[in-house]
mmCIF file of C-alpha atoms in Angstrom:
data_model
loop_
_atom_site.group_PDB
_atom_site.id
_atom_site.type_symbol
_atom_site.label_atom_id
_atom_site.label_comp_id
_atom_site.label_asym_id
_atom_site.label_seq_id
_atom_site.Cartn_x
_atom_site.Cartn_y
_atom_site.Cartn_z
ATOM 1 C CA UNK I 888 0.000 0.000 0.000
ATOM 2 C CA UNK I 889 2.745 2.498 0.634
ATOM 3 C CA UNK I 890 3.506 2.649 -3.010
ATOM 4 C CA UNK I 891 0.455 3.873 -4.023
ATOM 5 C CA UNK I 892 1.514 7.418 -3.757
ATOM 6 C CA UNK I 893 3.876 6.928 -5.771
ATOM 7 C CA UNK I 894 2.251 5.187 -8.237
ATOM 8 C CA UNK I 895 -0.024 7.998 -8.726
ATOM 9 C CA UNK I 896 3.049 10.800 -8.573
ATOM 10 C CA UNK I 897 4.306 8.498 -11.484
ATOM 11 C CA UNK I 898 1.033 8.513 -13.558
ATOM 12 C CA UNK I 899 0.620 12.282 -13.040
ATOM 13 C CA UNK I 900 4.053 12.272 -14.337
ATOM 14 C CA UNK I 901 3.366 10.722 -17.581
ATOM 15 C CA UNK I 902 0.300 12.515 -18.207
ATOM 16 C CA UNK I 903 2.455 16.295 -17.590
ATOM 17 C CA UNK I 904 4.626 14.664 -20.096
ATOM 18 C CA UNK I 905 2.004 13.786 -22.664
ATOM 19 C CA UNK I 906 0.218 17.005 -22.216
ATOM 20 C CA UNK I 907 3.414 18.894 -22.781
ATOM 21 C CA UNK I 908 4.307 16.894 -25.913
ATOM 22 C CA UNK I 909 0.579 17.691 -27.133
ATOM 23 C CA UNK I 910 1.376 21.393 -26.261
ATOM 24 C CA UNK I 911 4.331 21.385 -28.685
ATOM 25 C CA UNK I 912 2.091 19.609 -31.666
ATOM 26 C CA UNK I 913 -0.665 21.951 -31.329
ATOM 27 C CA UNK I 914 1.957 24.808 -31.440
ATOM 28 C CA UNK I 915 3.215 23.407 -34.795
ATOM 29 C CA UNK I 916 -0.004 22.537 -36.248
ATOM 30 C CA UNK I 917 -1.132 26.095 -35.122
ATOM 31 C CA UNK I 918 2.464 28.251 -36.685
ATOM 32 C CA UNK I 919 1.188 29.688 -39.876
ATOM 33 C CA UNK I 920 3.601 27.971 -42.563
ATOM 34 C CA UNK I 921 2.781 29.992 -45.542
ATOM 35 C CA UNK I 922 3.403 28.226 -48.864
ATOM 36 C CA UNK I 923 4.332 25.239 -47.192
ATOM 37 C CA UNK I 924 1.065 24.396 -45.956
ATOM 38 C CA UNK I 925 -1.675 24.089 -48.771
ATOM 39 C CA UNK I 926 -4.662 23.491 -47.519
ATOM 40 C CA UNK I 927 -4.043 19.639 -45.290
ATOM 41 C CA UNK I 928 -1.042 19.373 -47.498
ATOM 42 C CA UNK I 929 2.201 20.029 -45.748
ATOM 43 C CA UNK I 930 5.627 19.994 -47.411
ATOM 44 C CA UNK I 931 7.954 18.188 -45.272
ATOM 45 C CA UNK I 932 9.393 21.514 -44.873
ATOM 46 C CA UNK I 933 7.128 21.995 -41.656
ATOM 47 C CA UNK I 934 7.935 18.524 -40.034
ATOM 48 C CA UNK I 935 11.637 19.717 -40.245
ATOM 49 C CA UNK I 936 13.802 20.662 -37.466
ATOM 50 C CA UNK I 937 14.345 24.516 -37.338
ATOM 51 C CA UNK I 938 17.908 24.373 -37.644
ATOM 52 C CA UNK I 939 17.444 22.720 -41.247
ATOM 53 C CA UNK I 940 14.636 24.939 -42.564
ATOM 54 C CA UNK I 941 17.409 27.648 -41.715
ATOM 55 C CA UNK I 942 19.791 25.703 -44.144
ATOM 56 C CA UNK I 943 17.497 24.971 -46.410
ATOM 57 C CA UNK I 944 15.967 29.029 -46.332
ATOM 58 C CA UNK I 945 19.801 30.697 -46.793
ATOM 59 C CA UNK I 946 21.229 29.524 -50.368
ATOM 60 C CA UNK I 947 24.930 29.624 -49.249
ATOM 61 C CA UNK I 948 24.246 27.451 -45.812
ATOM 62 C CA UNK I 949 21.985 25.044 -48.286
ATOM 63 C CA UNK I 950 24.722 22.366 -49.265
ATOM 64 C CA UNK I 951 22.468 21.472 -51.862
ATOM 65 C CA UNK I 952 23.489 24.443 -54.124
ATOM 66 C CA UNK I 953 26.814 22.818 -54.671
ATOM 67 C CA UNK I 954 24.875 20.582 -56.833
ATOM 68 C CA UNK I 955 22.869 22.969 -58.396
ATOM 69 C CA UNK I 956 25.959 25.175 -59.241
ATOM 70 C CA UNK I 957 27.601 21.778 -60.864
ATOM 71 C CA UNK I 958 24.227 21.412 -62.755
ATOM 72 C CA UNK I 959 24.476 25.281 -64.459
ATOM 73 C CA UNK I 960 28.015 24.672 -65.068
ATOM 74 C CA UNK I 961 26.815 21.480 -67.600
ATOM 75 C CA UNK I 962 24.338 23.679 -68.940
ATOM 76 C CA UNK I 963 26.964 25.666 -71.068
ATOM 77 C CA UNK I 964 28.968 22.434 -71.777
ATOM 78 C CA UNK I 965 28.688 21.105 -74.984
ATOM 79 C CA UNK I 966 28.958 17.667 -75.303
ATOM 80 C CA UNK I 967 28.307 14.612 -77.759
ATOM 81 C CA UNK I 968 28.406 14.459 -81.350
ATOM 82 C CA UNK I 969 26.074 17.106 -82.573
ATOM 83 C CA UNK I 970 28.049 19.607 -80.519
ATOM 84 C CA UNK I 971 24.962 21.118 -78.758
ATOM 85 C CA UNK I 972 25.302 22.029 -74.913
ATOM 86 C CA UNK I 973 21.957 22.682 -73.457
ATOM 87 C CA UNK I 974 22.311 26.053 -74.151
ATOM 88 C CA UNK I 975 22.241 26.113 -77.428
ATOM 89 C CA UNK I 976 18.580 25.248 -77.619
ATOM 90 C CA UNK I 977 17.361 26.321 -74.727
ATOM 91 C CA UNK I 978 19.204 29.661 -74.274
ATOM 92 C CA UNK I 979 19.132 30.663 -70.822
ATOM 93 C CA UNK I 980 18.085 28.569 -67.505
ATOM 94 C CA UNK I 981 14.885 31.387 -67.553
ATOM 95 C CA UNK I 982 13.577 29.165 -70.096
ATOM 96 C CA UNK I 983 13.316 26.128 -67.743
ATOM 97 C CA UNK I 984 11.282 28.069 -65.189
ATOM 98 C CA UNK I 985 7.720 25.771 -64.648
ATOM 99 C CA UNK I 986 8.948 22.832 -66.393
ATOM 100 C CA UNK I 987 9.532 21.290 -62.905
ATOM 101 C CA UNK I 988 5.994 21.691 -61.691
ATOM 102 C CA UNK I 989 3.973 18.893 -64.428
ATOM 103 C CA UNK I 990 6.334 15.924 -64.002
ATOM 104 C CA UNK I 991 6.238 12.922 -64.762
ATOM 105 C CA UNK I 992 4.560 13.424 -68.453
ATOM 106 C CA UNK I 993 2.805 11.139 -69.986
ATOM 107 C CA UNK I 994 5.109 10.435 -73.487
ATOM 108 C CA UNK I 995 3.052 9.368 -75.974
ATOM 109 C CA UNK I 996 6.216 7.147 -77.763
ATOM 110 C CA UNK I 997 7.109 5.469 -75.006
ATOM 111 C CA UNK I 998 3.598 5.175 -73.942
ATOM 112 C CA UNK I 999 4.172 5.773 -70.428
ATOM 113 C CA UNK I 1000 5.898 8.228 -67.781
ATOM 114 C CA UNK I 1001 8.416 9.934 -68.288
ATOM 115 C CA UNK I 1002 10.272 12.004 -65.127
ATOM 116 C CA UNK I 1003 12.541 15.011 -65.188
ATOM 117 C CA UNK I 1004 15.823 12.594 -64.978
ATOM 118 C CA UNK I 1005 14.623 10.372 -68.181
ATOM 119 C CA UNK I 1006 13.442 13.795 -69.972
ATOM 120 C CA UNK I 1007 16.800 15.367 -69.462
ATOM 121 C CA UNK I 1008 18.618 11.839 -70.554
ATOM 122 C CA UNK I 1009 16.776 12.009 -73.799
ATOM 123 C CA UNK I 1010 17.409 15.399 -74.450
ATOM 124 C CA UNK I 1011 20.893 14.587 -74.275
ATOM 125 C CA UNK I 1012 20.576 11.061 -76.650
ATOM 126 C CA UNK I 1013 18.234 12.234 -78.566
ATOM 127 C CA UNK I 1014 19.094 15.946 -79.361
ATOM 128 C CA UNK I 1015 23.139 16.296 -78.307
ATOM 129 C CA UNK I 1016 23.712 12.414 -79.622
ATOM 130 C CA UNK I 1017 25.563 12.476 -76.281
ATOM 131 C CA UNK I 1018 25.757 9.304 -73.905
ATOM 132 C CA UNK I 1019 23.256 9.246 -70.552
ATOM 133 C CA UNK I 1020 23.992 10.011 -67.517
ATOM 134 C CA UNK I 1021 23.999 7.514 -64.989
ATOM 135 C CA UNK I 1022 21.049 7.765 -62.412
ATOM 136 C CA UNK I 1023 22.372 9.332 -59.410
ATOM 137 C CA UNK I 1024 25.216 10.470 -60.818
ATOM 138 C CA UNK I 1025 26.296 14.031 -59.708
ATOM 139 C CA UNK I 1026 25.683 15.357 -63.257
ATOM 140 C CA UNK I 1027 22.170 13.904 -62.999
ATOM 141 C CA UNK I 1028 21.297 14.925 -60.393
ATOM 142 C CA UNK I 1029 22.916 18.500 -60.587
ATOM 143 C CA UNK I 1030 20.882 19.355 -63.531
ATOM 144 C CA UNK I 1031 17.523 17.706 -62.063
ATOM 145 C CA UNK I 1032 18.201 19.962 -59.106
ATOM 146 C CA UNK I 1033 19.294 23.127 -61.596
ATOM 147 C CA UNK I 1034 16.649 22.533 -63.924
ATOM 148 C CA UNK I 1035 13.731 22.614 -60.834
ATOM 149 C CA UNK I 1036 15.170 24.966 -59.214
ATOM 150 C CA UNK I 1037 14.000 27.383 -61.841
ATOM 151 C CA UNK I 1038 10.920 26.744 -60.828
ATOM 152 C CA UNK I 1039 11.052 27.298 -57.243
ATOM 153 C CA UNK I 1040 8.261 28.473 -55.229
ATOM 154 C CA UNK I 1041 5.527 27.540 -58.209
ATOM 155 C CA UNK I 1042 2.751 24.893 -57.412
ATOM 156 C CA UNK I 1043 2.925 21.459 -58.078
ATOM 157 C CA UNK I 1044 0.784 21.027 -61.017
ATOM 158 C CA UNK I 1045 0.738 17.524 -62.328
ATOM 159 C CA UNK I 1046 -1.982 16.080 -64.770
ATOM 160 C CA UNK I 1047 -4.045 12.799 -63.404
ATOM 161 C CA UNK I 1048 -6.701 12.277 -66.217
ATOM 162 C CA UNK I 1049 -7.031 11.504 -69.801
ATOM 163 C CA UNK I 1050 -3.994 9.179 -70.620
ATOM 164 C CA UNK I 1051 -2.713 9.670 -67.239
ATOM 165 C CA UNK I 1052 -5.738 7.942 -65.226
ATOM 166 C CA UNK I 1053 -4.290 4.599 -65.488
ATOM 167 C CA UNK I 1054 -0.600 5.588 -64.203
ATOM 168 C CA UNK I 1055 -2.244 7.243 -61.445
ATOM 169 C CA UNK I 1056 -4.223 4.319 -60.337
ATOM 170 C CA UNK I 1057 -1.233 2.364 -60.367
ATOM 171 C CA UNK I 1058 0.440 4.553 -58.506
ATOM 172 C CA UNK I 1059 -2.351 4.870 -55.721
ATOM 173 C CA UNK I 1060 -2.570 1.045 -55.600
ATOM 174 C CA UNK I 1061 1.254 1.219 -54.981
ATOM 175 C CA UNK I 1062 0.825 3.353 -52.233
ATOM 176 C CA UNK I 1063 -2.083 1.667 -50.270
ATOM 177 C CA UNK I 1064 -0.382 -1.796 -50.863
ATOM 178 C CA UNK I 1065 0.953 -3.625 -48.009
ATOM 179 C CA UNK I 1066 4.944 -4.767 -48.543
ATOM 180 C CA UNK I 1067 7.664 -6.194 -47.341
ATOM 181 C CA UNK I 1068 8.237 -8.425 -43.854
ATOM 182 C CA UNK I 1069 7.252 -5.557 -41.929
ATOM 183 C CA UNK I 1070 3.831 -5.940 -44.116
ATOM 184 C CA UNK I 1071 3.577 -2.011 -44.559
ATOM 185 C CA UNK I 1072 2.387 0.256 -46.798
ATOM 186 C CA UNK I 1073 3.233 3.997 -47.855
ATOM 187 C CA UNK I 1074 -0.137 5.306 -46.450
ATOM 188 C CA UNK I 1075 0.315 3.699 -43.220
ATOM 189 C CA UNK I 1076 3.454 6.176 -41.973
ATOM 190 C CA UNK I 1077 2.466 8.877 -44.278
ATOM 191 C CA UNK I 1078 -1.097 9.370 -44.519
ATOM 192 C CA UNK I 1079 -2.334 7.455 -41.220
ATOM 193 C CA UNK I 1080 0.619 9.134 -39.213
ATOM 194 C CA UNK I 1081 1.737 11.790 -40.530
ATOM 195 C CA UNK I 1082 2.985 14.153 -37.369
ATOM 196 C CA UNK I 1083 4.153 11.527 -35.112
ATOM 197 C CA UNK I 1084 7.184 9.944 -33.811
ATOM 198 C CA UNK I 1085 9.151 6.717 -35.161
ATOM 199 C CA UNK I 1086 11.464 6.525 -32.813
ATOM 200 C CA UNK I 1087 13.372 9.420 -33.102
ATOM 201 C CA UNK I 1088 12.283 10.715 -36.326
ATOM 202 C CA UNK I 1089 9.023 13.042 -37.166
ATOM 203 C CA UNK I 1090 6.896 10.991 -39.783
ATOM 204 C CA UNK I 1091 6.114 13.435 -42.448
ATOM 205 C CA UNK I 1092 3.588 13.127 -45.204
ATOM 206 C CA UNK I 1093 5.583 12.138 -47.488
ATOM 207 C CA UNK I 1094 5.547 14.973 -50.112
ATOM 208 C CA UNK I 1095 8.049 14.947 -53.093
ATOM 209 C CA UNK I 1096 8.139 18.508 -53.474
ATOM 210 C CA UNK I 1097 11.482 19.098 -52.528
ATOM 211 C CA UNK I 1098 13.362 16.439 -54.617
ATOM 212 C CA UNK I 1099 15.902 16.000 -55.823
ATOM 213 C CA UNK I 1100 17.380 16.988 -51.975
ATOM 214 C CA UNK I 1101 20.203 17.008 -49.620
ATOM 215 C CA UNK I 1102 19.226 15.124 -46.904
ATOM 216 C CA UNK I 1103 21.803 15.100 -43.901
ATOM 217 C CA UNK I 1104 21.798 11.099 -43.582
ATOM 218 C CA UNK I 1105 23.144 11.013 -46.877
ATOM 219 C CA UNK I 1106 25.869 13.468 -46.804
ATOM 220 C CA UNK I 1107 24.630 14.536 -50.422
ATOM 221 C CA UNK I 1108 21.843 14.879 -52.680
ATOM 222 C CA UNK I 1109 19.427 12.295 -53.862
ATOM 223 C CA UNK I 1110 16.604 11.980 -56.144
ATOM 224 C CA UNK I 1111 13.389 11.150 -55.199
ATOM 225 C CA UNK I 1112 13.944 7.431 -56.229
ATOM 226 C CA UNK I 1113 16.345 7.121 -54.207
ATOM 227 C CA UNK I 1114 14.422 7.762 -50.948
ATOM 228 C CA UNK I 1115 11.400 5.322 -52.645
ATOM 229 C CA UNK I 1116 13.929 2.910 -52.354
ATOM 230 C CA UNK I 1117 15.249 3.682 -49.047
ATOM 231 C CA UNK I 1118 11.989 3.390 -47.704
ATOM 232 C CA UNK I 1119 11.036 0.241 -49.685
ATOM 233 C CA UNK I 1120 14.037 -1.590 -47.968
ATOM 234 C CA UNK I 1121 13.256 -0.046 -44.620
ATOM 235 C CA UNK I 1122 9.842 -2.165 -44.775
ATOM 236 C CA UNK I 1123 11.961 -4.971 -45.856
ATOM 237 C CA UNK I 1124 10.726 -5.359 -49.197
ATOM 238 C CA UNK I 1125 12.814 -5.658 -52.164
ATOM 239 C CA UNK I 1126 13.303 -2.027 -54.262
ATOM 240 C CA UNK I 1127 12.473 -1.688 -57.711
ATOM 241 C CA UNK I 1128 14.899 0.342 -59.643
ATOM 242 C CA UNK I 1129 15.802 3.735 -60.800
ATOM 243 C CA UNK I 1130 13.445 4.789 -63.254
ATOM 244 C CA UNK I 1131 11.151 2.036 -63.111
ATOM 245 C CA UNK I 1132 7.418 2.029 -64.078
ATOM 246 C CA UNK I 1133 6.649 0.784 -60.977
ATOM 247 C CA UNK I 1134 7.994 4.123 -59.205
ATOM 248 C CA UNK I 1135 7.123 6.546 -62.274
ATOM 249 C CA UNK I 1136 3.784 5.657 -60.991
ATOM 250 C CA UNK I 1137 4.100 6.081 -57.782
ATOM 251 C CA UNK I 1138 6.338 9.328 -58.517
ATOM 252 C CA UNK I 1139 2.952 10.351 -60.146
ATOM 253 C CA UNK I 1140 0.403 9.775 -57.344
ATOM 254 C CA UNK I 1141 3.304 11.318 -54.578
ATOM 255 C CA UNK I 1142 3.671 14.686 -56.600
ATOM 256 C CA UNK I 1143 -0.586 14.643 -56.576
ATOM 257 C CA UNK I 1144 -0.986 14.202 -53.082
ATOM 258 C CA UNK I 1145 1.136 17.218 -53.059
ATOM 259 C CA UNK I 1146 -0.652 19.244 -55.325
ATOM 260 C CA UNK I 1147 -0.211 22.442 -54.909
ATOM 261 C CA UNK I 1148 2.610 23.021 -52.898
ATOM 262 C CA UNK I 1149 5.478 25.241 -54.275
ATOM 263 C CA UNK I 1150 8.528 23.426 -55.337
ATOM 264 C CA UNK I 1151 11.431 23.577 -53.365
ATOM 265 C CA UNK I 1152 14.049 22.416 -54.897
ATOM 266 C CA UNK I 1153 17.147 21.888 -53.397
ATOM 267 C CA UNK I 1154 15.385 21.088 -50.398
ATOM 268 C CA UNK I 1155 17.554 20.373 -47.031
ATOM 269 C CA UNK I 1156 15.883 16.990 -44.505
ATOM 270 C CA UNK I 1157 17.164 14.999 -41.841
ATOM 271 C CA UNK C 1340 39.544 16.038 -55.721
ATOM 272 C CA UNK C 1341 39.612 18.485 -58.619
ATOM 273 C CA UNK C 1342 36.909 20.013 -57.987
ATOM 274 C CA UNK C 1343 36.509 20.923 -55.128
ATOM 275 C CA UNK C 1344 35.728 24.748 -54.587
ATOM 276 C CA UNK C 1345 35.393 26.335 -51.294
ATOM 277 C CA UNK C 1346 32.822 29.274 -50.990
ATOM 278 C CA UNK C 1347 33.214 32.430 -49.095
ATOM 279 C CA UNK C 1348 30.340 34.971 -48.415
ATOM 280 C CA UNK C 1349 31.278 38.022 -46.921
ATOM 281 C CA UNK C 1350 29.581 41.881 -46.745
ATOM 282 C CA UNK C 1351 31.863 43.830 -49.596
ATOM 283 C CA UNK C 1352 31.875 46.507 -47.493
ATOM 284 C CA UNK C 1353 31.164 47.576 -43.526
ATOM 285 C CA UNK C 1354 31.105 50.641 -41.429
ATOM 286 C CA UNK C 1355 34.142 50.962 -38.935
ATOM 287 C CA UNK C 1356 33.685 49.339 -35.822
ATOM 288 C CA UNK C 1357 31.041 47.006 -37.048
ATOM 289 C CA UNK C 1358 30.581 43.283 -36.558
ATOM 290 C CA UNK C 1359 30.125 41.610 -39.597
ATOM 291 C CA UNK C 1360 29.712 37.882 -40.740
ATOM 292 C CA UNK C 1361 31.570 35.165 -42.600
ATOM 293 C CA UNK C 1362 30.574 32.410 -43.741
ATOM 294 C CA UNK C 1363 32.482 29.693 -45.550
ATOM 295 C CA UNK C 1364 31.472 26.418 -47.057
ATOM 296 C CA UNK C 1365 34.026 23.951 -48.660
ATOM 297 C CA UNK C 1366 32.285 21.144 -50.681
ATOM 298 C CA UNK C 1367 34.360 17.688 -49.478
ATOM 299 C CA UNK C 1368 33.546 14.334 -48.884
ATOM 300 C CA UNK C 1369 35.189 14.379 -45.194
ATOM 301 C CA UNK C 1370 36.040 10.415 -45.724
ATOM 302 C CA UNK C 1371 36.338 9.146 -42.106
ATOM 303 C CA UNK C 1372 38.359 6.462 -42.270
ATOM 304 C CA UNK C 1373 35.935 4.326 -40.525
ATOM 305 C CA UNK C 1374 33.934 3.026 -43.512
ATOM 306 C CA UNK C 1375 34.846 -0.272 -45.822
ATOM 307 C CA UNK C 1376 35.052 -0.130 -49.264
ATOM 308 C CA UNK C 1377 32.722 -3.568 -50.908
ATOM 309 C CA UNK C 1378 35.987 -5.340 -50.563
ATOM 310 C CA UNK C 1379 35.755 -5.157 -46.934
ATOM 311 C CA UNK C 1380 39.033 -3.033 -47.062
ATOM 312 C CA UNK C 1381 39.324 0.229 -45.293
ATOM 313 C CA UNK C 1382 38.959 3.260 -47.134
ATOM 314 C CA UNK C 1383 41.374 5.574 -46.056
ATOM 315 C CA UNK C 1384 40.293 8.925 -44.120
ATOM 316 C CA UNK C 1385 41.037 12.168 -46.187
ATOM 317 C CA UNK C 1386 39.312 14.903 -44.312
ATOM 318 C CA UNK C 1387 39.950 19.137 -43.737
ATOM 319 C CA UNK C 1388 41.650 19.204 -40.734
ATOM 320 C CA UNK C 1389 42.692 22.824 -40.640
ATOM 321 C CA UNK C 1390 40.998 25.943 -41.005
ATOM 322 C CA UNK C 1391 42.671 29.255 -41.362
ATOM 323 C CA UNK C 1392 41.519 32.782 -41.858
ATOM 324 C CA UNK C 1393 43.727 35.949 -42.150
ATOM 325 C CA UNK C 1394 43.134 39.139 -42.651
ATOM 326 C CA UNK C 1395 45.615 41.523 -43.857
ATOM 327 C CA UNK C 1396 48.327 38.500 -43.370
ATOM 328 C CA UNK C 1397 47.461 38.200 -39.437
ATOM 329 C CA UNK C 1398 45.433 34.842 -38.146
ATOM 330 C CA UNK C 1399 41.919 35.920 -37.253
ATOM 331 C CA UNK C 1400 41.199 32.503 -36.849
ATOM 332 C CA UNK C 1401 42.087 28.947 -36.904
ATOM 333 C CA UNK C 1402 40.246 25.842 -36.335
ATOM 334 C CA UNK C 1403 41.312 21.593 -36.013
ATOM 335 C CA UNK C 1404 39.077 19.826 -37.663
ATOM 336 C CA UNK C 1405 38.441 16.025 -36.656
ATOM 337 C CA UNK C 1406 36.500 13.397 -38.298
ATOM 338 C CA UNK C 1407 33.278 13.813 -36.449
ATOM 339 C CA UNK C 1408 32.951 16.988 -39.395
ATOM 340 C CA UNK C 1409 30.514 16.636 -41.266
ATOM 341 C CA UNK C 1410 30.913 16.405 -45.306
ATOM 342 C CA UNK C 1411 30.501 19.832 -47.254
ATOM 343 C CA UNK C 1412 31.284 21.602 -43.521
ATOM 344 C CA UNK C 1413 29.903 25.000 -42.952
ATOM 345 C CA UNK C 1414 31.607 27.528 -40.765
ATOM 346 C CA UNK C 1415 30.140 30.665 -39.651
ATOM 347 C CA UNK C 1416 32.081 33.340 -37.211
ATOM 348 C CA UNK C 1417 31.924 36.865 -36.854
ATOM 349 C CA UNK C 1418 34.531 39.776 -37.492
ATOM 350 C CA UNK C 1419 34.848 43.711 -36.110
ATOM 351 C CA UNK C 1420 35.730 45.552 -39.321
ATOM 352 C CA UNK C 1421 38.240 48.025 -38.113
ATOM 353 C CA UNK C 1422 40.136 48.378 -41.443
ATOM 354 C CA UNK C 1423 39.817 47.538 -45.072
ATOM 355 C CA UNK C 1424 42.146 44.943 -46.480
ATOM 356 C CA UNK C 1425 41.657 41.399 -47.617
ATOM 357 C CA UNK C 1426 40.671 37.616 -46.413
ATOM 358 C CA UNK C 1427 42.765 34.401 -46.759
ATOM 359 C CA UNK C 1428 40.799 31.741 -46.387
ATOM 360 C CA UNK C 1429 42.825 28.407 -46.396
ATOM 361 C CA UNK C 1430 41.686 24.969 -45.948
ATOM 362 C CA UNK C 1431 44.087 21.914 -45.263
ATOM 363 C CA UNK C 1432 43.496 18.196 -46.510
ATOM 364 C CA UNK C 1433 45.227 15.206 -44.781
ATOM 365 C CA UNK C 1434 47.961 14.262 -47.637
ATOM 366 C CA UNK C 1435 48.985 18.731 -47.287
ATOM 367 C CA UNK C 1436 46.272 19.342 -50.212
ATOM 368 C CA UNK C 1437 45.693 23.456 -49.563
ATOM 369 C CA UNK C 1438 42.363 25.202 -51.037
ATOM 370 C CA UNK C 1439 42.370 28.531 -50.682
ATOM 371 C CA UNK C 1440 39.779 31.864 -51.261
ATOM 372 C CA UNK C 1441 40.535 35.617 -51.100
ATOM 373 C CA UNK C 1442 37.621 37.880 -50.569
ATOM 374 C CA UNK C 1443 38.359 41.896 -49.910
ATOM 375 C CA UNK C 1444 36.214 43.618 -47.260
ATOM 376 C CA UNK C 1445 36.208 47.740 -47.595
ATOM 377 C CA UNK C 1446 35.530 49.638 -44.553
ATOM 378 C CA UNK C 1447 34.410 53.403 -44.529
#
């Protein structure tokens, strides 16, 4: 019986605890986050700690721009055999501004997505007869990053009917599908708990947005494949690759759910 | 490493007397010397382990750097503008490697 004082200390304890933890949600959910927040939509920008929105908000702090500096640099380099650097048909990087903002495109030849990576890789076999870059290379991703950069701040504007409708469906049933030993799907972290802790990390919702983006754990930039397939290995489940319809699709559905919000391009995450 | 290219913002110019700040990034991998190569063998640390800024040829400040750095490290410090003259800024690689920026600061 003498514990029992104690025992109630304890609960009242817990419940300060859980009652200050719900203080410091609603304060978050209540900050006004401008652009970032569209409606329920909110770019993982807000789920961030404030010492990286701070890197991600001053261009020279943002380690991201390194990439995006090696991406304008290619811009003006001609390469392959018809001699063309992007600038030769495309002028100046002004001309890229919005582009970001409607991939993937449907591509009527291929008859399926196409994302900003693949669109740039074609450019270069296609119009500058010049070899691909690798996926994830830094010249890749340097001119993903440059290229949507252009468009930063603009809303996410991606097209779902029409020819589209069928991608998109795939790309829902991607997300709602349970995977992997840990039997999980996307929805489950990022739609049913969005705003809460995994261990030690703030689930966000998910939003691609951002991409391609330096995120800290990587000690670089990645695309937004790259962090499909980080998560797809995190549930246990075997990735599917770079470029693959499988994540086209999905890539698809992700930038719809985040309709709306302005793109942020090199973004800066945990 | 050839291309690796340290950045340096600074205010071009600043009132006498006033505190201004610098801030420096150097893009490098900051290889630990912890991690294994596929092979299993141990890739061999190559970090920055010195910073150094002068101004006017006199150390303003200088800085060890270990390998708990992180990659691409950003440093940020402050600086009374008393006269006008001109930054060194000099990082150090293990192996001597030396990168180096120059950035003049006017004061009125």
């Amino acid at each position: 019986m003498g514990n029992t004082p104690r025992k109630y200390a304890l609960v009242g304890l817990v419940l300060a605890m859980a009652a200050g933890a719900a203080g410091t949600a609603v304060a978050e959910e209540k900050k006004d986050w401008g652009a970032y927040k569209v409606g329920d939509k909110r770019s993982g920008y807000t789920y961030a700690a404030p010492e990286t929105r701070a890197m991600q908000d001053d261009n020279f702090q943002n380690p991201a721009m390194l990439w995006a500096e090696a991406g304008e640099e290619l811009w003006n380099k001609v390469d392959g055999e018809a001699g063309k650097s992007c600038a030769s048909c495309h002028k100046t990087p002004d001309s890229m501004k919005g582009v970001a903002v409607s991939y993937p495109k449907y591509v009527a030849a291929k008859k399926g997505l196409e994302n900003l990576e693949q669109r740039i890789n074609r450019c270069r076999t296609e119009n500058m007869k010049a070899k691909e870059w690798k996926y994830e290379s830094k010249e890749l991703l340097g001119m993903t990053v440059f290229v949507r950069h252009q468009s930063l701040g603009m809303p996410v504007n991606v097209k779902v009917d029409g020819e589209y409708a069928p991608f998109f469906e795939k790309g829902k049933a991607f997300y709602n599908q349970r995977r992997g030993q840990l039997d999980m799907a996307c929805k489950h972290c990022h739609e049913d708990f969005a705003g809460t802790q995994i261990r030690a990390n703030l689930l966000s919702q998910g939003q691609g947005n951002g991409f391609p983006l330096y995120r800290l754990k990587w000690s670089g930039v990645g695309s937004l494949h790259r962090r499909f397939r980080g998560c797809n290995k995190q549930v246990r489940s075997t990735p599917y690759g770079y470029g693959s319809d499988e994540y086209l699709a999905l890539e698809l559905y992700v930038m719809w759910r985040g309709q709306g919000l302005p793109i942020e391009t090199p973004a800066v995450r945990n | 490493m050839s291309n690796i290219k340290p950045r340096v913002r600074i205010p071009k110019s600043a009132k006498k007397g006033e505190v201004v700040e610098i801030k420096t990034l150097i893009e490098h991998k900051m290889e630990t010397g912890q991690r294994k190569d596929k092979q299993g063998n141990k890739i061999p640390r190559k970090i920055v382990n010195r910073f150094e800024c002068k101004f006017n040829g006199k150390l303003v400040l200088a800085s060890d750097w270990h390998p708990a750095v992180s990659a691409n490290p950003y440093l940020a410090f402050h600086f009374r503008a008393e006269d006008s003259g001109e930054f060194e800024f000099r990082w150090v690689e293990d192996g001597g490697a030396e990168f180096t920026k120059k950035a003049k600061l006017t004061v009125s």
